[in-house]
GROMACS .gro file of C-alpha atoms in nm:
model
  195
    1MET     CA    1   0.000   0.000   0.000
    2ALA     CA    2   0.285   0.240   0.076
    3SER     CA    3   0.420   0.213  -0.277
    4GLY     CA    4   0.074   0.292  -0.416
    5MET     CA    5   0.063   0.604  -0.202
    6ALA     CA    6   0.408   0.709  -0.323
    7THR     CA    7   0.300   0.666  -0.684
    8ALA     CA    8  -0.014   0.872  -0.623
    9SER     CA    9   0.190   1.160  -0.480
   10TYR     CA   10   0.377   1.189  -0.811
   11GLU     CA   11   0.067   1.148  -1.025
   12LEU     CA   12   0.024   1.519  -1.098
   13ARG     CA   13   0.330   1.735  -1.050
   14PHE     CA   14   0.350   2.109  -1.020
   15ASP     CA   15   0.718   2.167  -0.946
   16SER     CA   16   0.855   2.286  -1.279
   17GLY     CA   17   0.811   2.656  -1.203
   18ARG     CA   18   0.570   2.746  -1.485
   19ILE     CA   19   0.223   2.625  -1.576
   20CYS     CA   20   0.327   2.550  -1.936
   21LEU     CA   21   0.610   2.329  -1.808
   22ASP     CA   22   0.378   2.161  -1.558
   23LEU     CA   23   0.158   2.066  -1.852
   24LEU     CA   24   0.462   1.908  -2.022
   25ALA     CA   25   0.529   1.704  -1.708
   26THR     CA   26   0.195   1.525  -1.751
   27THR     CA   27   0.356   1.283  -1.998
   28HIS     CA   28   0.613   1.136  -1.761
   29PRO     CA   29   0.661   0.859  -1.666
   30GLU     CA   30   0.331   0.781  -1.838
   31GLU     CA   31   0.030   0.971  -1.967
   32ARG     CA   32  -0.127   1.159  -1.676
   33LEU     CA   33  -0.406   1.328  -1.868
   34ASP     CA   34  -0.579   1.003  -1.956
   35SER     CA   35  -0.934   1.103  -1.862
   36VAL     CA   36  -1.153   1.410  -1.840
   37ASP     CA   37  -1.158   1.375  -1.459
   38ARG     CA   38  -0.779   1.387  -1.442
   39LEU     CA   39  -0.778   1.688  -1.672
   40ARG     CA   40  -1.026   1.864  -1.443
   41ALA     CA   41  -0.802   1.783  -1.145
   42TRP     CA   42  -0.497   1.916  -1.330
   43ILE     CA   43  -0.676   2.237  -1.430
   44THR     CA   44  -0.778   2.304  -1.070
   45ARG     CA   45  -0.453   2.200  -0.901
   46SER     CA   46  -0.245   2.398  -1.153
   47GLY     CA   47  -0.423   2.717  -1.052
   48LEU     CA   48  -0.578   2.779  -1.394
   49VAL     CA   49  -0.908   2.817  -1.212
   50PRO     CA   50  -0.978   2.897  -0.847
   51ALA     CA   51  -1.040   2.596  -0.621
   52GLY     CA   52  -1.401   2.489  -0.628
   53THR     CA   53  -1.465   2.618  -0.982
   54PRO     CA   54  -1.699   2.377  -1.154
   55LEU     CA   55  -1.590   2.260  -1.498
   56PRO     CA   56  -1.912   2.103  -1.634
   57ALA     CA   57  -1.823   2.181  -1.997
   58ALA     CA   58  -1.500   1.978  -1.979
   59ASP     CA   59  -1.527   1.682  -2.210
   60VAL     CA   60  -1.314   1.473  -2.445
   61SER     CA   61  -1.262   1.774  -2.674
   62TRP     CA   62  -1.094   1.951  -2.381
   63LEU     CA   63  -0.867   1.651  -2.330
   64VAL     CA   64  -0.773   1.655  -2.699
   65GLY     CA   65  -0.713   2.033  -2.693
   66PHE     CA   66  -0.489   2.022  -2.385
   67ARG     CA   67  -0.287   1.730  -2.524
   68GLU     CA   68  -0.246   1.904  -2.861
   69LEU     CA   69  -0.126   2.224  -2.697
   70ARG     CA   70   0.108   2.019  -2.478
   71GLY     CA   71   0.264   1.868  -2.790
   72HIS     CA   72   0.314   2.208  -2.954
   73VAL     CA   73   0.461   2.360  -2.637
   74ALA     CA   74   0.691   2.058  -2.597
   75ARG     CA   75   0.823   2.092  -2.952
   76LEU     CA   76   0.866   2.465  -2.906
   77VAL     CA   77   1.047   2.444  -2.570
   78ARG     CA   78   1.270   2.154  -2.675
   79GLY     CA   79   1.346   2.327  -3.002
   80GLU     CA   80   1.458   2.637  -2.816
   81LEU     CA   81   1.670   2.434  -2.573
   82ASP     CA   82   1.833   2.242  -2.859
   83ALA     CA   83   1.870   2.550  -3.084
   84ARG     CA   84   1.639   2.387  -3.341
   85PRO     CA   85   1.359   2.635  -3.409
   86ALA     CA   86   1.014   2.475  -3.418
   87ASP     CA   87   0.831   2.737  -3.622
   88THR     CA   88   0.522   2.524  -3.689
   89ALA     CA   89   0.478   2.471  -3.313
   90LEU     CA   90   0.540   2.842  -3.257
   91ALA     CA   91   0.263   2.931  -3.503
   92ARG     CA   92   0.019   2.696  -3.326
   93VAL     CA   93   0.105   2.829  -2.978
   94ASN     CA   94   0.073   3.187  -3.105
   95ALA     CA   95  -0.271   3.104  -3.251
   96VAL     CA   96  -0.394   2.943  -2.926
   97ALA     CA   97  -0.270   3.245  -2.725
   98LEU     CA   98  -0.510   3.476  -2.913
   99ALA     CA   99  -0.820   3.361  -2.722
  100ALA     CA  100  -0.932   3.572  -2.428
  101PRO     CA  101  -0.835   3.416  -2.093
  102PRO     CA  102  -1.099   3.379  -1.821
  103ALA     CA  103  -1.168   3.710  -1.647
  104PRO     CA  104  -1.104   3.713  -1.271
  105TRP     CA  105  -1.376   3.835  -1.039
  106ALA     CA  106  -1.344   3.917  -0.669
  107VAL     CA  107  -1.624   3.819  -0.432
  108ARG     CA  108  -1.664   3.860  -0.057
  109ALA     CA  109  -1.646   3.544   0.148
  110ASP     CA  110  -1.852   3.490   0.463
  111ASP     CA  111  -1.561   3.618   0.672
  112GLY     CA  112  -1.546   3.943   0.471
  113SER     CA  113  -1.224   3.862   0.286
  114LEU     CA  114  -1.199   3.879  -0.091
  115ARG     CA  115  -1.184   3.553  -0.288
  116ARG     CA  116  -1.093   3.505  -0.651
  117ARG     CA  117  -1.357   3.359  -0.879
  118LEU     CA  118  -1.407   3.370  -1.253
  119HIS     CA  119  -1.657   3.614  -1.399
  120THR     CA  120  -1.802   3.350  -1.633
  121PRO     CA  121  -1.760   2.973  -1.650
  122PRO     CA  122  -1.419   2.897  -1.804
  123GLY     CA  123  -1.407   2.767  -2.158
  124ARG     CA  124  -1.144   2.550  -2.320
  125PRO     CA  125  -1.006   2.821  -2.556
  126GLY     CA  126  -0.952   3.068  -2.269
  127LEU     CA  127  -0.779   2.814  -2.045
  128LEU     CA  128  -0.556   2.697  -2.329
  129ALA     CA  129  -0.473   3.062  -2.403
  130VAL     CA  130  -0.342   3.107  -2.048
  131ILE     CA  131  -0.100   2.817  -2.098
  132ALA     CA  132   0.004   2.929  -2.446
  133ARG     CA  133   0.068   3.283  -2.322
  134ASP     CA  134   0.274   3.146  -2.035
  135ALA     CA  135   0.492   2.952  -2.282
  136LEU     CA  136   0.537   3.259  -2.503
  137GLU     CA  137   0.622   3.480  -2.205
  138LEU     CA  138   0.870   3.223  -2.078
  139LEU     CA  139   1.051   3.186  -2.410
  140THR     CA  140   1.061   3.560  -2.487
  141ASP     CA  141   1.191   3.663  -2.142
  142PRO     CA  142   1.571   3.634  -2.161
  143VAL     CA  143   1.611   3.590  -1.785
  144ALA     CA  144   1.346   3.319  -1.755
  145ARG     CA  145   1.462   3.153  -2.076
  146ALA     CA  146   1.817   3.132  -1.939
  147SER     CA  147   1.681   2.946  -1.635
  148LEU     CA  148   1.527   2.661  -1.837
  149ARG     CA  149   1.686   2.324  -1.759
  150GLN     CA  150   1.643   1.967  -1.874
  151CYS     CA  151   1.634   1.719  -1.585
  152GLU     CA  152   1.956   1.519  -1.558
  153GLY     CA  153   1.772   1.212  -1.428
  154ASP     CA  154   1.796   0.893  -1.632
  155ASN     CA  155   1.530   0.898  -1.904
  156CYS     CA  156   1.354   1.199  -1.753
  157PRO     CA  157   1.223   1.438  -2.017
  158ILE     CA  158   1.099   1.703  -1.774
  159VAL     CA  159   1.202   2.063  -1.833
  160TYR     CA  160   1.191   2.302  -1.539
  161LEU     CA  161   1.275   2.656  -1.444
  162ASP     CA  162   1.585   2.664  -1.223
  163THR     CA  163   1.527   2.935  -0.965
  164SER     CA  164   1.759   2.779  -0.708
  165ARG     CA  165   2.029   2.981  -0.541
  166GLY     CA  166   2.338   2.958  -0.758
  167ARG     CA  167   2.133   2.806  -1.043
  168ARG     CA  168   2.275   2.458  -0.980
  169ARG     CA  169   1.958   2.251  -0.966
  170ARG     CA  170   2.012   1.927  -1.155
  171TRP     CA  171   1.684   1.741  -1.129
  172CYS     CA  172   1.318   1.814  -1.188
  173SER     CA  173   1.261   1.700  -0.832
  174SER     CA  174   1.509   1.615  -0.561
  175GLU     CA  175   1.254   1.370  -0.417
  176VAL     CA  176   1.203   1.185  -0.747
  177CYS     CA  177   1.499   1.198  -0.988
  178GLY     CA  178   1.746   1.326  -0.729
  179ASN     CA  179   1.662   1.039  -0.496
  180ARG     CA  180   1.697   0.786  -0.781
  181GLU     CA  181   2.043   0.927  -0.859
  182ARG     CA  182   2.152   0.910  -0.495
  183VAL     CA  183   2.030   0.549  -0.464
  184ALA     CA  184   2.209   0.451  -0.787
  185ARG     CA  185   2.530   0.620  -0.668
  186HIS     CA  186   2.508   0.435  -0.335
  187ARG     CA  187   2.459   0.104  -0.513
  188ARG     CA  188   2.759   0.168  -0.739
  189ARG     CA  189   2.979   0.247  -0.439
  190ALA     CA  190   2.853  -0.064  -0.255
  191ALA     CA  191   2.924  -0.281  -0.561
  192LEU     CA  192   3.277  -0.137  -0.591
  193ALA     CA  193   3.339  -0.203  -0.221
  194ARG     CA  194   3.231  -0.567  -0.262
  195ALA     CA  195   3.449  -0.616  -0.572
   0.00000   0.00000   0.00000
């Protein structure tokens, strides 16, 4: 049971530093956006919508749209990291970014504090536009762009924003890939000591 709980804690990750990169992380180590319910959970947990926002319009077309945008953003980001321009992906991300994002709306809670809500129910084009705009802002900001890193973990495709002190972060997550590297290093040392 403990291993099942550990797997669940890594099911949806939000540690890459940007929402567009968090969307890219939904492919590793396997497809995480494999149902409309998981997509709804990702949309809420990513902060695209305030907690408690109903998403009744979310359906399979939303799943297809988010996966398509993810593919375009992945090609664009990897192309920039590898100095291989992905102009077709750039055109698609630019086109998606044109939609109007959901408008925020402040409401008073029972305790008198202000809470963020959305003025109208969120639609797929507006939510996708938020992610597309985030990718464009990331890649056109020289400081943020310079902080993009590819995880050094074995077979880990995750790209993250390195905001660590000294800019020496090596892994997408110290708890996931960093821990795997430390365990592998320990095993290598133990094997050498036995030899």
